[in-house]
Amino acid sequence: MYGEKTDFDKIDLTKEPPEAEPERQYYFIRLLQEWAKEKKEELGRPLYANITTFGCQMNARDSEKILGIMQMIGYEETDSEEADFLLYNTCTVRENANLKVYGRLGQLKKQKEKNPDMVIALCGCMMQEKEVVEKIEKSYRNVDLIFGTHNIFKLAELLSIKLLDQRAKRKMLVDIWEGTTEIVEDLPNERKYFFKGGVNIMFGCNNFCSYCIVPYVRGRERSREPEDIIAEIECMVQDGVVEVMLLGQNVNSYGKNLKQPITFAQLLRRVEQIEGLERIRFMTSHPKDLSDELIEVMGNSKKICHHMHLPLQSGSSRLLEVMNRHYTKEDYLLLVEKLRKAVPDIALTTDIIVGFPGETKEDFEETLDMVRKAEYDSAFTFLYSKRTGTPAAAMEDQIPEEVAKERFDRLLKEVQKISAQKAQERTKTVHTVLAEEVNQQDSSLLTGRSSQNYLVHFPGSKEQIGTFVKVRLEECKGFYYLGQVEE
Ligand code: SAH
Ligand code: SF4
Ligand code: F3S
């Protein structure tokens, strides 16, 4: 196995590339390293890579992996779009996510004229849609490389075709895989923060909620082996990480498809044992698979954060059925009750969709009612967006935009009212906050998060980043708190 530090120089470029992964990718990385060295000498400057990430934590994590590969090749990260390699890692969960990407692509023309050798690449969920790729092939000819959610690990190989093969240089290279069950371990692994990081525990989704495109663009659910997950976290902890976020579209069904099935709760028990790790978060929990075992593990844990993101989607049991969510309003409320009993100060957040096809006034009132009953700390509210190919897109009674918009505004007000009440209750309480970065507006402040995932700004200096600080919440400023350090 080639690690980041071991055996890498032994790769023999005079031989054919190996078939097995990840060795094959390390071969291409090595090949591109040679190319990059020469290119930098020729240009008399570094090579720059710019990556923009749209969408969720999955994409954020994928972008870190991509940056890891680029840096290993010899590129430096830059914030500027005037780069030698420019990548949009796209999201397609709602229509406006797509529109943003088209808008940005249109603006890249000038950059490409200035630097014709620049490689413009696209990846992520949007690229798994045939119509999108066809549109780009037709209307956005300055794009050089398109790959999908299943073959990110192949980036070095694709880039080497693009950069080293003269004939490929002028053509758009498109490499999209349909679903795959393959999980490639041990690739280069860059992380944005030295003290916290996301860890994929599974990929894909099997739930097919009737509005959602994710299962079509991310493929079937597949879990990583617990040993691989534990080894990765142990490695992170050795490098100074104190907080991990376990990532999956539905972490509560982790492990079901493994040869030796294990539950998410069992995995958490094992992660908890890792010495030096202080905090565990996870995302996202589907209510239908939230087990009593998991609630019990959360109640007994010293490391699992007191926060649960539990997407509700709708407060109407009738609509939940049409959404294919497999729980009722009552089931959901029972979970909330159990969670609060096990972890009394738990913060609860959620996702809600407004304007789903067939949503009646009464359905919507039930959603409002649930928001009041569940007393969310905060909620992400979304206007329903029609996604081609999903069952909901073909449903007849689509809701007119004005009606949906009006409901959306009412919901948002209700959510904000309840968040403000919650925030009021919390002021003057003391929390352990992980200091994450220097505040961008005021450099005398640090920004961090409590176990409940509250965002807190408090006086401090950059040496404290990555450490835990006791902070009293003094005042709620909307989506964040101002705090004072407790001695
Ligand atoms: N796997 C996660 C979230 C995936 S997408 C889960 O099941 O909770 C994040 C959120 O986007 C969803 O929870 C949902 O509220 C929202 N969403 C998904 N598809 C949507 C659509 N077609 N229109 C509007 N919102 C949508
Ligand atoms: Fe989409 Fe549902 Fe899967 Fe979440 S659980 S990704 S909402 S299909
Ligand atoms: Fe978007 Fe793909 Fe995540 S569609 S929300 S980036 S899984």
Short mmCIF file of C-alpha atoms and ligand atoms in Angstrom, two decimals, residues 205-215 249-250 286 313 325, ligand 2:
data_model
loop_
_atom_site.label_atom_id
_atom_site.label_comp_id
_atom_site.label_asym_id
_atom_site.label_seq_id
_atom_site.Cartn_x
_atom_site.Cartn_y
_atom_site.Cartn_z
CA CYS A 205 -28.91 6.45 -0.33
CA ASN A 206 -31.63 3.78 -0.65
CA ASN A 207 -34.59 5.72 0.63
CA PHE A 208 -36.02 7.29 -2.49
CA CYS A 209 -38.00 9.99 -0.74
CA SER A 210 -40.34 10.90 -3.57
CA TYR A 211 -39.05 14.49 -4.01
CA CYS A 212 -35.35 13.71 -3.76
CA ILE A 213 -32.75 13.27 -6.47
CA VAL A 214 -29.89 12.15 -4.20
CA PRO A 215 -30.40 8.37 -4.64
CA GLN A 249 -27.23 10.44 3.87
CA ASN A 250 -28.85 8.25 6.50
CA HIS A 286 -33.48 9.60 9.18
CA GLN A 313 -39.85 17.37 5.88
CA ARG A 325 -40.69 8.84 4.54
FE1 SF4 B 2 -32.94 12.21 -0.18
FE2 SF4 B 2 -34.50 10.90 1.44
FE3 SF4 B 2 -32.11 9.90 0.82
FE4 SF4 B 2 -32.29 12.06 2.36
S1 SF4 B 2 -33.05 10.01 2.87
S2 SF4 B 2 -30.92 11.76 0.64
S3 SF4 B 2 -34.06 13.11 1.54
S4 SF4 B 2 -33.83 10.18 -0.56
#
